[in-house]
Amino acid sequence: MAYVNALNSGSADGLIEVGGVKDEKWSRHEAEQILADKGGRGWKIKDVQVEHDMGPDTGSARLMAEDKAGKAMRDTFTVTREKGAWHLVVFTQQPAESGKESASTDKPSS
């Protein structure tokens, strides 16, 4: 799995590629945060389950891995297909596209 390979090699480029996001300042910064948290630990995949439970171009992936020290990692990702390529949704800080408003998380006032 390219995600685990990117973590093990400490590759921000690999994370950006598997995430299907543009190589920009925000994505590079978030990739570095992911690598600081999970990178370079010699992860070995124990199990991966992918389900097309949200349609033909969207699904979920459950990953179970273990690092060199035996510490377990369990993660669930949304997977999306764009132009025939599958990507893991690992980036959460992607800015809204210009001209589009992001959804408000404010509580409605009464």
Rosetta silent file (secondary structure, phi, psi, omega in degrees, C-alpha in Angstrom):
SEQUENCE: MAYVNALNSGSADGLIEVGGVKDEKWSRHEAEQILADKGGRGWKIKDVQVEHDMGPDTGSARLMAEDKAGKAMRDTFTVTREKGAWHLVVFTQQPAESGKESASTDKPSS
SCORE:     score description
SCORE:     0.000 S_00000001
   1 L     0.000  127.588 -175.361    0.000    0.000    0.000 S_00000001
   2 H   -60.275  -32.959  179.340    1.507    3.316   -1.131 S_00000001
   3 H   -61.204  -48.601 -179.476    0.388    5.094    2.060 S_00000001
   4 H   -66.309  -39.314  176.958    2.421    2.775    4.299 S_00000001
   5 H   -60.715  -41.369  179.190    5.406    2.961    1.921 S_00000001
   6 H   -65.487  -40.467  177.139    5.284    6.780    2.111 S_00000001
   7 H   -62.251  -48.075 -176.378    5.147    6.650    5.920 S_00000001
   8 H   -64.852  -34.972 -178.257    8.069    4.225    6.147 S_00000001
   9 H   -89.795   -6.754 -178.713   10.240    6.195    3.715 S_00000001
  10 L    69.521   34.214 -173.213    9.306    9.590    5.186 S_00000001
  11 L   -97.609  106.248  173.589    8.107   10.753    1.778 S_00000001
  12 H   -64.160  -38.134  177.773    5.929   13.876    1.733 S_00000001
  13 H   -59.693  -41.723  179.324    5.779   13.493   -2.068 S_00000001
  14 H   -64.199  -41.119  177.821    4.418    9.963   -1.627 S_00000001
  15 H   -65.177  -42.092  179.401    1.717   11.125    0.786 S_00000001
  16 H   -62.496  -40.091  179.895    0.713   13.947   -1.561 S_00000001
  17 H   -67.437  -47.655 -178.846    0.474   11.475   -4.450 S_00000001
  18 H   -67.706  -27.776  177.838   -1.579    8.880   -2.546 S_00000001
  19 H   -81.080  -13.491  178.199   -3.803   11.662   -1.220 S_00000001
  20 L    64.937   31.464  179.703   -4.448   12.988   -4.721 S_00000001
  21 L  -109.922  164.195  178.167   -3.914   16.606   -3.663 S_00000001
  22 L   -73.351  146.561  176.408   -1.893   19.385   -5.263 S_00000001
  23 L   -79.342   92.263 -179.161    1.691   19.877   -4.110 S_00000001
  24 L  -131.641  175.446 -177.000    1.211   23.205   -2.376 S_00000001
  25 H   -56.708  -45.965 -177.573    2.331   24.831    0.863 S_00000001
  26 H   -64.349  -41.866 -177.420   -0.705   23.596    2.841 S_00000001
  27 H   -71.666  -36.618  177.313   -0.411   19.979    1.617 S_00000001
  28 H   -64.002  -42.085  179.581    3.338   19.866    2.195 S_00000001
  29 H   -62.539  -45.848 -179.910    2.789   21.207    5.743 S_00000001
  30 H   -67.511  -37.511  176.817    0.115   18.610    6.501 S_00000001
  31 H   -60.148  -41.852  178.043    2.241   15.815    4.996 S_00000001
  32 H   -63.457  -36.534  177.133    5.078   16.807    7.340 S_00000001
  33 H   -65.641  -42.936  178.450    2.653   16.657   10.298 S_00000001
  34 H   -61.976  -44.407 -179.343    1.495   13.163    9.279 S_00000001
  35 H   -66.318  -36.599  178.014    5.101   12.016    8.898 S_00000001
  36 H   -64.350  -34.001 -178.169    6.086   13.476   12.289 S_00000001
  37 H   -81.788  -41.283 -170.434    3.256   11.507   13.879 S_00000001
  38 H  -125.894   -4.655 -171.762    3.454    8.197   11.988 S_00000001
  39 L   -80.274  157.777  171.527    6.509    8.230    9.720 S_00000001
  40 L    64.728   29.220 -176.885    9.700    6.174    9.762 S_00000001
  41 L  -109.245    6.617  178.245    8.488    3.410   12.066 S_00000001
  42 L    66.299   45.429 -179.121    8.807    0.404    9.773 S_00000001
  43 L   -62.667  138.467  172.181    5.089   -0.286    9.486 S_00000001
  44 E  -121.352  129.682 -178.790    4.064   -3.732    8.247 S_00000001
  45 E   -71.659  129.442  175.931    0.542   -4.188    6.958 S_00000001
  46 E  -100.030  -35.723 -179.317   -1.437   -6.811    8.850 S_00000001
  47 E  -162.208  143.097  173.048   -4.790   -6.352    7.092 S_00000001
  48 E  -136.671  129.717  176.052   -6.484   -4.049    4.569 S_00000001
  49 E  -127.190  125.485  179.078  -10.183   -4.137    3.772 S_00000001
  50 E  -117.693  131.207  178.598  -11.666   -1.939    1.052 S_00000001
  51 E  -127.589  138.431  175.694  -15.408   -1.640    0.544 S_00000001
  52 L   -91.038   61.827 -172.726  -17.315    0.231   -2.155 S_00000001
  53 L   -89.735   -0.529 -179.325  -19.945    1.147    0.418 S_00000001
  54 L  -125.134   16.354  179.468  -20.564    4.713   -0.785 S_00000001
  55 L   123.152  177.188 -175.779  -20.909    4.185   -4.533 S_00000001
  56 L   -69.753  -23.025 -177.351  -18.741    3.127   -7.480 S_00000001
  57 L  -115.039    8.499  179.681  -16.194    5.954   -7.033 S_00000001
  58 E  -144.284  139.832  179.128  -16.190    6.276   -3.249 S_00000001
  59 E  -159.133 -161.436  178.785  -15.647    3.762   -0.501 S_00000001
  60 E  -134.058  150.822  178.001  -13.837    3.073    2.715 S_00000001
  61 E  -130.268  130.663  175.072  -10.571    1.365    3.566 S_00000001
  62 E  -109.879  127.095 -177.300   -9.633   -0.101    6.924 S_00000001
  63 E  -117.563  131.599  170.465   -5.935   -0.518    7.573 S_00000001
  64 E  -123.366  126.560 -179.340   -4.288   -2.469   10.364 S_00000001
  65 E  -140.246  166.464  179.083   -0.509   -2.272   10.619 S_00000001
  66 E  -136.983  137.202  179.750    2.205   -2.830   13.202 S_00000001
  67 L   -87.693  179.087 -177.175    5.479   -0.948   13.622 S_00000001
  68 L   -57.444  -31.235 -178.225    8.924   -2.414   14.402 S_00000001
  69 L   -86.002   -0.584  179.368    8.263   -2.097   18.140 S_00000001
  70 L    89.653    5.662  178.624    4.963   -3.994   17.857 S_00000001
  71 L   -76.131  132.469 -177.887    2.738   -0.926   18.280 S_00000001
  72 E   -86.189  147.654  172.089   -0.521   -1.292   16.358 S_00000001
  73 E  -128.214  128.159  173.972   -2.006    1.310   14.027 S_00000001
  74 E  -125.346  127.781 -179.514   -5.627    1.120   12.929 S_00000001
  75 E  -139.227  146.397  172.882   -6.971    3.699   10.527 S_00000001
  76 E  -121.738  131.645 -176.759  -10.098    4.060    8.452 S_00000001
  77 E  -125.950  152.766  164.733  -10.002    6.209    5.338 S_00000001
  78 E   -84.209  139.062  175.181  -12.409    7.329    2.683 S_00000001
  79 E  -116.471  139.271 -179.861  -11.171    6.278   -0.752 S_00000001
  80 E  -131.543  149.414  177.411  -12.148    8.158   -3.902 S_00000001
  81 E  -111.399  123.723  176.212  -11.589    7.524   -7.587 S_00000001
  82 E  -127.024  124.216  179.178  -10.720   10.484   -9.809 S_00000001
  83 L    52.545   38.635  176.696   -9.930   10.017  -13.486 S_00000001
  84 L    85.636   -8.786 -178.776   -9.459    6.282  -12.909 S_00000001
  85 E  -104.969  134.819  178.203   -6.959    6.645  -10.021 S_00000001
  86 E   -89.061  140.393  179.232   -7.853    5.758   -6.427 S_00000001
  87 E  -133.942  146.280  172.487   -6.771    8.075   -3.607 S_00000001
  88 E   -87.454  139.073  175.485   -6.932    7.907    0.174 S_00000001
  89 L   -86.758   88.290  179.766   -8.467   10.907    1.887 S_00000001
  90 L  -106.577  -14.555 -178.963   -5.572   11.527    4.314 S_00000001
  91 L   -97.932  125.760 -176.394   -5.466   15.317    4.035 S_00000001
  92 L  -111.216   -9.090 -173.572   -8.005   17.140    6.207 S_00000001
  93 L  -105.583   21.273 -178.151   -6.771   20.726    5.938 S_00000001
  94 L   -64.628  126.286  179.020   -7.412   21.285    2.220 S_00000001
  95 L   -68.300  153.018  176.793   -8.548   24.866    1.627 S_00000001
  96 L   -64.873  146.884  176.798  -11.854   25.476   -0.134 S_00000001
  97 L   -65.029  144.314 -179.165  -11.586   26.117   -3.853 S_00000001
  98 L   -61.706  141.132 -178.057  -11.709   29.794   -4.667 S_00000001
  99 L    90.144   -8.296  178.280  -15.204   30.971   -5.437 S_00000001
 100 L  -116.369  141.099  177.224  -16.731   28.311   -3.197 S_00000001
 101 L   -92.207  142.933  175.209  -17.735   28.821    0.396 S_00000001
 102 L   -81.641  155.978 -179.193  -16.894   26.180    2.951 S_00000001
 103 L   -67.304  138.812  179.402  -19.701   24.749    5.032 S_00000001
 104 L   -80.366  140.923  175.469  -20.291   26.591    8.270 S_00000001
 105 L  -107.293    7.675  177.430  -19.954   24.701   11.530 S_00000001
 106 L   -70.103  147.965  175.225  -21.586   27.501   13.545 S_00000001
 107 L   -75.840  140.875  178.591  -24.772   26.670   15.400 S_00000001
 108 L   -64.711  142.619  178.074  -27.790   28.395   13.927 S_00000001
 109 L   -86.496  149.936 -178.611  -28.987   31.380   15.919 S_00000001
 110 L  -111.796    0.000    0.000  -32.566   31.446   17.067 S_00000001
